[in-house]
Amino acid sequence: MAAILHSIAGSRSFRVNWLLHELGEPAEIVAYAIMDGSLQQPDFKSKSPARRVPALEIDGRVMYESGAIVQYLCEARGGHSLMPAVDSQERADWLQWLHYAETLGAGVQNLNMQHLFLFKDWMKSPTVMGIETKRLAIALKAIEAALTDGRDYLLASGFSAADVMMGFTLDSARRYVRFDSYPQTAAYLERLKSREAYQAAEAAEGPQQFYTQDFYDLPEG
Ligand SMILES: N[C@@H](CCC(=O)N[C@@H](CS)C(=O)NCC(=O)O)C(=O)O
């Protein structure tokens, strides 16, 4: 039986959607919307206590934290090269990148709140927007630095689930930080988006629901 992925198109649930495609085990997608109250339905609340996506029904349980789901799937499934062995030199790096994606993800989430969801100008804080943009730009430097030795992916050994966690995050971060100063990161993101499984996952969930602009500038002043 296929896993059931509770998802909003273009949200962190894309990480799980994409990983399941990389594993050749695509999920059945149950779609929600960010602002229509669907995350507050009682049935969903029982699956995700914070009322957020992703939530994944798999192997007789429900999981609701994207990094944990990605790590669980890598460990529970065999026959793939998405995770270095526990005793590998790269294992600590893999774990760090897997979870560093949420350092970026939190920054993007704060900026989404300011730019997209606090829809009246008086609700927004230009100070918070400026600080969060700067913090995101700083956090992105670690990705650029990791890629400057000419490697194609976060780990020298090749593509892994850490790239799956990071790919969605970078595709959101580029809405707020121009990637002109991050050329390796920009090329890396394009490399990730050209993967067959990435594109299949995108097609499965439909158009992203968050952004109506390619880039969001800081308010003037
Ligand atoms: N750390 C969690 C964060 C989950 C999360 O915040 N998801 C967002 C979408 S990207 C959400 O469901 N937001 C709905 C809300 O905040 O009401 C994870 O990585 O799974």
PDB file of C-alpha atoms and ligand atoms in Angstrom:
ATOM      1  CA  MET A   1       0.000   0.000   0.000  1.00  0.00           C
ATOM      2  CA  ALA A   2       1.363   3.431  -0.949  1.00  0.00           C
ATOM      3  CA  ALA A   3       2.227   5.841   1.853  1.00  0.00           C
ATOM      4  CA  ILE A   4      -0.140   8.796   2.279  1.00  0.00           C
ATOM      5  CA  LEU A   5       1.502  12.209   2.253  1.00  0.00           C
ATOM      6  CA  HIS A   6      -0.451  15.144   3.661  1.00  0.00           C
ATOM      7  CA  SER A   7       0.945  18.006   1.664  1.00  0.00           C
ATOM      8  CA  ILE A   8       0.762  21.613   0.569  1.00  0.00           C
ATOM      9  CA  ALA A   9       2.250  22.137  -2.874  1.00  0.00           C
ATOM     10  CA  GLY A  10       5.524  24.052  -2.575  1.00  0.00           C
ATOM     11  CA  SER A  11       5.899  23.492   1.187  1.00  0.00           C
ATOM     12  CA  ARG A  12       8.321  21.375   3.206  1.00  0.00           C
ATOM     13  CA  SER A  13       6.208  18.354   2.290  1.00  0.00           C
ATOM     14  CA  PHE A  14       8.006  18.523  -1.067  1.00  0.00           C
ATOM     15  CA  ARG A  15      11.094  17.101   0.647  1.00  0.00           C
ATOM     16  CA  VAL A  16       9.233  13.909   1.530  1.00  0.00           C
ATOM     17  CA  ASN A  17       7.430  13.767  -1.804  1.00  0.00           C
ATOM     18  CA  TRP A  18      10.739  14.040  -3.695  1.00  0.00           C
ATOM     19  CA  LEU A  19      12.566  11.550  -1.455  1.00  0.00           C
ATOM     20  CA  LEU A  20       9.830   8.964  -1.972  1.00  0.00           C
ATOM     21  CA  HIS A  21      10.203   9.457  -5.732  1.00  0.00           C
ATOM     22  CA  GLU A  22      13.990   8.990  -5.424  1.00  0.00           C
ATOM     23  CA  LEU A  23      13.255   5.727  -3.569  1.00  0.00           C
ATOM     24  CA  GLY A  24      10.835   4.621  -6.287  1.00  0.00           C
ATOM     25  CA  GLU A  25       7.985   4.577  -3.763  1.00  0.00           C
ATOM     26  CA  PRO A  26       5.806   7.624  -4.549  1.00  0.00           C
ATOM     27  CA  ALA A  27       3.141   8.504  -2.018  1.00  0.00           C
ATOM     28  CA  GLU A  28      -0.538   9.090  -2.494  1.00  0.00           C
ATOM     29  CA  ILE A  29      -0.927  12.838  -1.940  1.00  0.00           C
ATOM     30  CA  VAL A  30      -3.681  14.428   0.144  1.00  0.00           C
ATOM     31  CA  ALA A  31      -3.615  18.144  -0.659  1.00  0.00           C
ATOM     32  CA  TYR A  32      -4.203  21.021   1.767  1.00  0.00           C
ATOM     33  CA  ALA A  33      -4.000  24.790   1.385  1.00  0.00           C
ATOM     34  CA  ILE A  34      -2.123  27.166   3.617  1.00  0.00           C
ATOM     35  CA  MET A  35      -4.868  29.729   4.248  1.00  0.00           C
ATOM     36  CA  ASP A  36      -8.204  27.951   3.790  1.00  0.00           C
ATOM     37  CA  GLY A  37      -8.428  26.344   7.247  1.00  0.00           C
ATOM     38  CA  SER A  38      -7.938  22.811   5.926  1.00  0.00           C
ATOM     39  CA  LEU A  39      -4.990  22.243   8.303  1.00  0.00           C
ATOM     40  CA  GLN A  40      -7.404  22.804  11.208  1.00  0.00           C
ATOM     41  CA  GLN A  41      -9.720  19.906  10.310  1.00  0.00           C
ATOM     42  CA  PRO A  42     -10.066  17.503  13.283  1.00  0.00           C
ATOM     43  CA  ASP A  43      -8.922  14.534  11.219  1.00  0.00           C
ATOM     44  CA  PHE A  44      -5.702  16.315  10.263  1.00  0.00           C
ATOM     45  CA  LYS A  45      -5.058  17.561  13.815  1.00  0.00           C
ATOM     46  CA  SER A  46      -4.920  13.950  14.969  1.00  0.00           C
ATOM     47  CA  LYS A  47      -2.146  13.299  12.426  1.00  0.00           C
ATOM     48  CA  SER A  48      -0.049  16.425  12.953  1.00  0.00           C
ATOM     49  CA  PRO A  49      -0.169  18.010  16.430  1.00  0.00           C
ATOM     50  CA  ALA A  50       1.261  21.336  15.243  1.00  0.00           C
ATOM     51  CA  ARG A  51      -1.227  21.251  12.325  1.00  0.00           C
ATOM     52  CA  ARG A  52       1.529  21.489   9.771  1.00  0.00           C
ATOM     53  CA  VAL A  53       2.735  19.583   6.760  1.00  0.00           C
ATOM     54  CA  PRO A  54       4.302  17.253   5.970  1.00  0.00           C
ATOM     55  CA  ALA A  55       2.531  14.429   7.748  1.00  0.00           C
ATOM     56  CA  LEU A  56       3.245  10.990   6.355  1.00  0.00           C
ATOM     57  CA  GLU A  57       1.245   7.841   6.995  1.00  0.00           C
ATOM     58  CA  ILE A  58       3.740   5.045   6.465  1.00  0.00           C
ATOM     59  CA  ASP A  59       4.622   1.620   7.838  1.00  0.00           C
ATOM     60  CA  GLY A  60       1.639   1.692  10.226  1.00  0.00           C
ATOM     61  CA  ARG A  61       2.487   5.063  11.831  1.00  0.00           C
ATOM     62  CA  VAL A  62       2.159   8.781  11.194  1.00  0.00           C
ATOM     63  CA  MET A  63       5.254  10.990  11.142  1.00  0.00           C
ATOM     64  CA  TYR A  64       5.157  14.789  11.050  1.00  0.00           C
ATOM     65  CA  GLU A  65       8.676  16.273  11.007  1.00  0.00           C
ATOM     66  CA  SER A  66      10.309  16.437   7.564  1.00  0.00           C
ATOM     67  CA  GLY A  67      13.933  15.812   8.609  1.00  0.00           C
ATOM     68  CA  ALA A  68      12.926  12.872  10.791  1.00  0.00           C
ATOM     69  CA  ILE A  69      10.805  11.419   7.985  1.00  0.00           C
ATOM     70  CA  VAL A  70      13.651  11.715   5.481  1.00  0.00           C
ATOM     71  CA  GLN A  71      16.122  10.107   7.878  1.00  0.00           C
ATOM     72  CA  TYR A  72      13.632   7.367   8.821  1.00  0.00           C
ATOM     73  CA  LEU A  73      12.971   6.507   5.181  1.00  0.00           C
ATOM     74  CA  CYS A  74      16.682   6.333   4.388  1.00  0.00           C
ATOM     75  CA  GLU A  75      17.258   4.014   7.341  1.00  0.00           C
ATOM     76  CA  ALA A  76      14.144   1.886   6.838  1.00  0.00           C
ATOM     77  CA  ARG A  77      14.669   1.313   3.126  1.00  0.00           C
ATOM     78  CA  GLY A  78      17.617  -0.456   1.526  1.00  0.00           C
ATOM     79  CA  GLY A  79      19.121  -0.611  -1.954  1.00  0.00           C
ATOM     80  CA  HIS A  80      19.794   3.110  -2.338  1.00  0.00           C
ATOM     81  CA  SER A  81      22.753   5.481  -1.975  1.00  0.00           C
ATOM     82  CA  LEU A  82      20.905   8.377  -0.337  1.00  0.00           C
ATOM     83  CA  MET A  83      22.668   7.977   3.032  1.00  0.00           C
ATOM     84  CA  PRO A  84      26.311   7.219   3.920  1.00  0.00           C
ATOM     85  CA  ALA A  85      26.882   4.190   6.166  1.00  0.00           C
ATOM     86  CA  VAL A  86      26.788   4.795   9.928  1.00  0.00           C
ATOM     87  CA  ASP A  87      30.555   4.219  10.202  1.00  0.00           C
ATOM     88  CA  SER A  88      31.362   6.367   7.157  1.00  0.00           C
ATOM     89  CA  GLN A  89      33.472   9.521   7.475  1.00  0.00           C
ATOM     90  CA  GLU A  90      30.624  11.392   5.771  1.00  0.00           C
ATOM     91  CA  ARG A  91      27.859  10.342   8.147  1.00  0.00           C
ATOM     92  CA  ALA A  92      28.245  13.336  10.497  1.00  0.00           C
ATOM     93  CA  ASP A  93      28.307  15.741   7.536  1.00  0.00           C
ATOM     94  CA  TRP A  94      25.200  14.086   6.116  1.00  0.00           C
ATOM     95  CA  LEU A  95      23.307  14.477   9.398  1.00  0.00           C
ATOM     96  CA  GLN A  96      24.428  18.068   9.744  1.00  0.00           C
ATOM     97  CA  TRP A  97      23.292  19.050   6.230  1.00  0.00           C
ATOM     98  CA  LEU A  98      20.042  17.146   6.646  1.00  0.00           C
ATOM     99  CA  HIS A  99      19.149  19.265   9.659  1.00  0.00           C
ATOM    100  CA  TYR A 100      20.872  22.498   8.582  1.00  0.00           C
ATOM    101  CA  ALA A 101      18.111  22.677   5.987  1.00  0.00           C
ATOM    102  CA  GLU A 102      15.806  23.641   8.860  1.00  0.00           C
ATOM    103  CA  THR A 103      18.089  26.551   9.876  1.00  0.00           C
ATOM    104  CA  LEU A 104      17.387  27.902   6.405  1.00  0.00           C
ATOM    105  CA  GLY A 105      13.774  26.715   6.523  1.00  0.00           C
ATOM    106  CA  ALA A 106      13.051  28.708   9.686  1.00  0.00           C
ATOM    107  CA  GLY A 107      14.421  31.857   8.034  1.00  0.00           C
ATOM    108  CA  VAL A 108      12.308  31.325   4.941  1.00  0.00           C
ATOM    109  CA  GLN A 109       9.251  30.708   7.110  1.00  0.00           C
ATOM    110  CA  ASN A 110       9.755  34.004   8.962  1.00  0.00           C
ATOM    111  CA  LEU A 111      10.095  35.851   5.664  1.00  0.00           C
ATOM    112  CA  ASN A 112       7.041  34.094   4.217  1.00  0.00           C
ATOM    113  CA  MET A 113       5.090  35.319   7.218  1.00  0.00           C
ATOM    114  CA  GLN A 114       6.227  38.906   6.714  1.00  0.00           C
ATOM    115  CA  HIS A 115       6.027  39.106   2.927  1.00  0.00           C
ATOM    116  CA  LEU A 116       3.094  36.812   2.146  1.00  0.00           C
ATOM    117  CA  PHE A 117       0.805  36.257   5.088  1.00  0.00           C
ATOM    118  CA  LEU A 118       0.840  39.581   6.967  1.00  0.00           C
ATOM    119  CA  PHE A 119      -0.974  41.001   4.021  1.00  0.00           C
ATOM    120  CA  LYS A 120      -1.490  44.592   5.219  1.00  0.00           C
ATOM    121  CA  ASP A 121       1.549  46.879   5.239  1.00  0.00           C
ATOM    122  CA  TRP A 122       0.924  47.989   8.826  1.00  0.00           C
ATOM    123  CA  MET A 123       1.224  44.372   9.981  1.00  0.00           C
ATOM    124  CA  LYS A 124       4.719  43.931   8.563  1.00  0.00           C
ATOM    125  CA  SER A 125       7.955  44.852  10.323  1.00  0.00           C
ATOM    126  CA  PRO A 126      10.626  46.153   7.929  1.00  0.00           C
ATOM    127  CA  THR A 127      13.132  45.722  10.772  1.00  0.00           C
ATOM    128  CA  VAL A 128      12.337  42.017  11.156  1.00  0.00           C
ATOM    129  CA  MET A 129      12.313  41.585   7.366  1.00  0.00           C
ATOM    130  CA  GLY A 130      15.771  43.168   7.103  1.00  0.00           C
ATOM    131  CA  ILE A 131      17.232  41.118   9.942  1.00  0.00           C
ATOM    132  CA  GLU A 132      15.757  37.829   8.721  1.00  0.00           C
ATOM    133  CA  THR A 133      16.980  38.456   5.156  1.00  0.00           C
ATOM    134  CA  LYS A 134      20.492  39.113   6.452  1.00  0.00           C
ATOM    135  CA  ARG A 135      20.403  36.002   8.646  1.00  0.00           C
ATOM    136  CA  LEU A 136      19.259  33.886   5.709  1.00  0.00           C
ATOM    137  CA  ALA A 137      22.019  35.343   3.505  1.00  0.00           C
ATOM    138  CA  ILE A 138      24.591  34.452   6.167  1.00  0.00           C
ATOM    139  CA  ALA A 139      23.244  30.915   6.576  1.00  0.00           C
ATOM    140  CA  LEU A 140      23.463  30.393   2.801  1.00  0.00           C
ATOM    141  CA  LYS A 141      27.208  31.058   2.852  1.00  0.00           C
ATOM    142  CA  ALA A 142      27.804  27.597   4.310  1.00  0.00           C
ATOM    143  CA  ILE A 143      26.248  25.971   1.230  1.00  0.00           C
ATOM    144  CA  GLU A 144      28.309  28.102  -1.146  1.00  0.00           C
ATOM    145  CA  ALA A 145      31.488  27.273   0.793  1.00  0.00           C
ATOM    146  CA  ALA A 146      30.741  23.532   0.738  1.00  0.00           C
ATOM    147  CA  LEU A 147      30.369  23.570  -3.041  1.00  0.00           C
ATOM    148  CA  THR A 148      33.444  25.647  -3.923  1.00  0.00           C
ATOM    149  CA  ASP A 149      35.761  22.643  -4.212  1.00  0.00           C
ATOM    150  CA  GLY A 150      33.954  21.745  -7.440  1.00  0.00           C
ATOM    151  CA  ARG A 151      31.713  19.064  -5.978  1.00  0.00           C
ATOM    152  CA  ASP A 152      28.234  18.669  -7.438  1.00  0.00           C
ATOM    153  CA  TYR A 153      26.424  17.834  -4.188  1.00  0.00           C
ATOM    154  CA  LEU A 154      26.779  18.506  -0.461  1.00  0.00           C
ATOM    155  CA  LEU A 155      28.706  15.279   0.051  1.00  0.00           C
ATOM    156  CA  ALA A 156      31.846  14.579  -1.991  1.00  0.00           C
ATOM    157  CA  SER A 157      30.583  11.027  -2.617  1.00  0.00           C
ATOM    158  CA  GLY A 158      27.557  12.298  -4.544  1.00  0.00           C
ATOM    159  CA  PHE A 159      23.824  12.931  -4.373  1.00  0.00           C
ATOM    160  CA  SER A 160      22.146  12.083  -1.063  1.00  0.00           C
ATOM    161  CA  ALA A 161      19.021  12.779   0.984  1.00  0.00           C
ATOM    162  CA  ALA A 162      20.792  15.855   2.403  1.00  0.00           C
ATOM    163  CA  ASP A 163      20.404  17.387  -1.071  1.00  0.00           C
ATOM    164  CA  VAL A 164      16.716  16.497  -0.998  1.00  0.00           C
ATOM    165  CA  MET A 165      16.283  18.390   2.272  1.00  0.00           C
ATOM    166  CA  MET A 166      18.241  21.365   0.944  1.00  0.00           C
ATOM    167  CA  GLY A 167      16.752  21.559  -2.565  1.00  0.00           C
ATOM    168  CA  PHE A 168      13.271  22.626  -1.568  1.00  0.00           C
ATOM    169  CA  THR A 169      14.733  25.050   0.969  1.00  0.00           C
ATOM    170  CA  LEU A 170      16.998  26.773  -1.544  1.00  0.00           C
ATOM    171  CA  ASP A 171      14.215  27.067  -4.063  1.00  0.00           C
ATOM    172  CA  SER A 172      12.313  29.082  -1.444  1.00  0.00           C
ATOM    173  CA  ALA A 173      15.327  31.037  -0.140  1.00  0.00           C
ATOM    174  CA  ARG A 174      16.033  32.407  -3.628  1.00  0.00           C
ATOM    175  CA  ARG A 175      12.786  34.404  -3.372  1.00  0.00           C
ATOM    176  CA  TYR A 176      14.378  36.548  -0.655  1.00  0.00           C
ATOM    177  CA  VAL A 177      18.145  36.459  -1.237  1.00  0.00           C
ATOM    178  CA  ARG A 178      19.544  37.014  -4.718  1.00  0.00           C
ATOM    179  CA  PHE A 179      21.784  34.131  -5.678  1.00  0.00           C
ATOM    180  CA  ASP A 180      24.119  36.326  -7.805  1.00  0.00           C
ATOM    181  CA  SER A 181      26.627  36.219  -4.944  1.00  0.00           C
ATOM    182  CA  TYR A 182      26.137  32.450  -4.578  1.00  0.00           C
ATOM    183  CA  PRO A 183      27.018  31.092  -8.037  1.00  0.00           C
ATOM    184  CA  GLN A 184      27.825  27.541  -6.888  1.00  0.00           C
ATOM    185  CA  THR A 185      24.564  27.382  -4.967  1.00  0.00           C
ATOM    186  CA  ALA A 186      22.586  28.643  -7.969  1.00  0.00           C
ATOM    187  CA  ALA A 187      24.146  25.979 -10.226  1.00  0.00           C
ATOM    188  CA  TYR A 188      23.608  23.323  -7.545  1.00  0.00           C
ATOM    189  CA  LEU A 189      19.913  24.204  -7.293  1.00  0.00           C
ATOM    190  CA  GLU A 190      19.496  23.879 -11.058  1.00  0.00           C
ATOM    191  CA  ARG A 191      21.284  20.501 -10.912  1.00  0.00           C
ATOM    192  CA  LEU A 192      18.839  19.306  -8.269  1.00  0.00           C
ATOM    193  CA  LYS A 193      15.794  20.575 -10.156  1.00  0.00           C
ATOM    194  CA  SER A 194      16.862  18.743 -13.303  1.00  0.00           C
ATOM    195  CA  ARG A 195      16.599  15.352 -11.597  1.00  0.00           C
ATOM    196  CA  GLU A 196      13.884  13.092 -12.913  1.00  0.00           C
ATOM    197  CA  ALA A 197      12.546  12.342  -9.429  1.00  0.00           C
ATOM    198  CA  TYR A 198      12.397  16.069  -8.546  1.00  0.00           C
ATOM    199  CA  GLN A 199      10.312  16.770 -11.624  1.00  0.00           C
ATOM    200  CA  ALA A 200       8.060  13.761 -11.042  1.00  0.00           C
ATOM    201  CA  ALA A 201       7.463  14.938  -7.464  1.00  0.00           C
ATOM    202  CA  GLU A 202       6.642  18.440  -8.674  1.00  0.00           C
ATOM    203  CA  ALA A 203       4.163  17.074 -11.210  1.00  0.00           C
ATOM    204  CA  ALA A 204       2.565  14.867  -8.539  1.00  0.00           C
ATOM    205  CA  GLU A 205       1.826  17.742  -6.149  1.00  0.00           C
ATOM    206  CA  GLY A 206       0.935  20.458  -8.664  1.00  0.00           C
ATOM    207  CA  PRO A 207       1.880  24.140  -8.788  1.00  0.00           C
ATOM    208  CA  GLN A 208       3.379  25.715  -5.645  1.00  0.00           C
ATOM    209  CA  GLN A 209       0.898  27.776  -3.642  1.00  0.00           C
ATOM    210  CA  PHE A 210       3.101  30.361  -1.984  1.00  0.00           C
ATOM    211  CA  TYR A 211       4.787  32.801  -4.324  1.00  0.00           C
ATOM    212  CA  THR A 212       3.299  35.070  -6.970  1.00  0.00           C
ATOM    213  CA  GLN A 213       6.618  36.881  -7.580  1.00  0.00           C
ATOM    214  CA  ASP A 214       9.988  35.496  -8.537  1.00  0.00           C
ATOM    215  CA  PHE A 215      11.718  37.769  -6.020  1.00  0.00           C
ATOM    216  CA  TYR A 216      10.564  39.783  -3.012  1.00  0.00           C
ATOM    217  CA  ASP A 217      12.532  42.968  -2.314  1.00  0.00           C
ATOM    218  CA  LEU A 218      12.727  44.496   1.140  1.00  0.00           C
ATOM    219  CA  PRO A 219      10.351  47.402   1.662  1.00  0.00           C
ATOM    220  CA  GLU A 220      11.949  50.779   0.996  1.00  0.00           C
ATOM    221  CA  GLY A 221      12.988  53.062   3.833  1.00  0.00           C
TER     222      GLY A 221
HETATM  223  N1  LIG B   1      10.007  21.585  11.192  1.00  0.00           N
HETATM  224  C1  LIG B   1       8.775  21.178  10.527  1.00  0.00           C
HETATM  225  C2  LIG B   1       8.060  22.435  10.046  1.00  0.00           C
HETATM  226  C3  LIG B   1       6.730  22.126   9.381  1.00  0.00           C
HETATM  227  C4  LIG B   1       6.066  23.405   8.886  1.00  0.00           C
HETATM  228  O1  LIG B   1       6.151  24.461   9.533  1.00  0.00           O
HETATM  229  N2  LIG B   1       5.369  23.308   7.739  1.00  0.00           N
HETATM  230  C5  LIG B   1       4.695  24.462   7.193  1.00  0.00           C
HETATM  231  C6  LIG B   1       4.689  24.416   5.651  1.00  0.00           C
HETATM  232  S1  LIG B   1       6.329  24.608   5.005  1.00  0.00           S
HETATM  233  C7  LIG B   1       3.249  24.477   7.612  1.00  0.00           C
HETATM  234  O2  LIG B   1       2.590  23.460   7.594  1.00  0.00           O
HETATM  235  N3  LIG B   1       2.731  25.640   7.982  1.00  0.00           N
HETATM  236  C8  LIG B   1       1.362  25.819   8.322  1.00  0.00           C
HETATM  237  C9  LIG B   1       1.197  26.785   9.450  1.00  0.00           C
HETATM  238  O3  LIG B   1       2.214  27.273   9.986  1.00  0.00           O
HETATM  239  O4  LIG B   1       0.041  27.045   9.788  1.00  0.00           O
HETATM  240  C10 LIG B   1       9.142  20.229   9.383  1.00  0.00           C
HETATM  241  O5  LIG B   1      10.237  20.404   8.823  1.00  0.00           O
HETATM  242  O6  LIG B   1       8.364  19.320   9.080  1.00  0.00           O
END
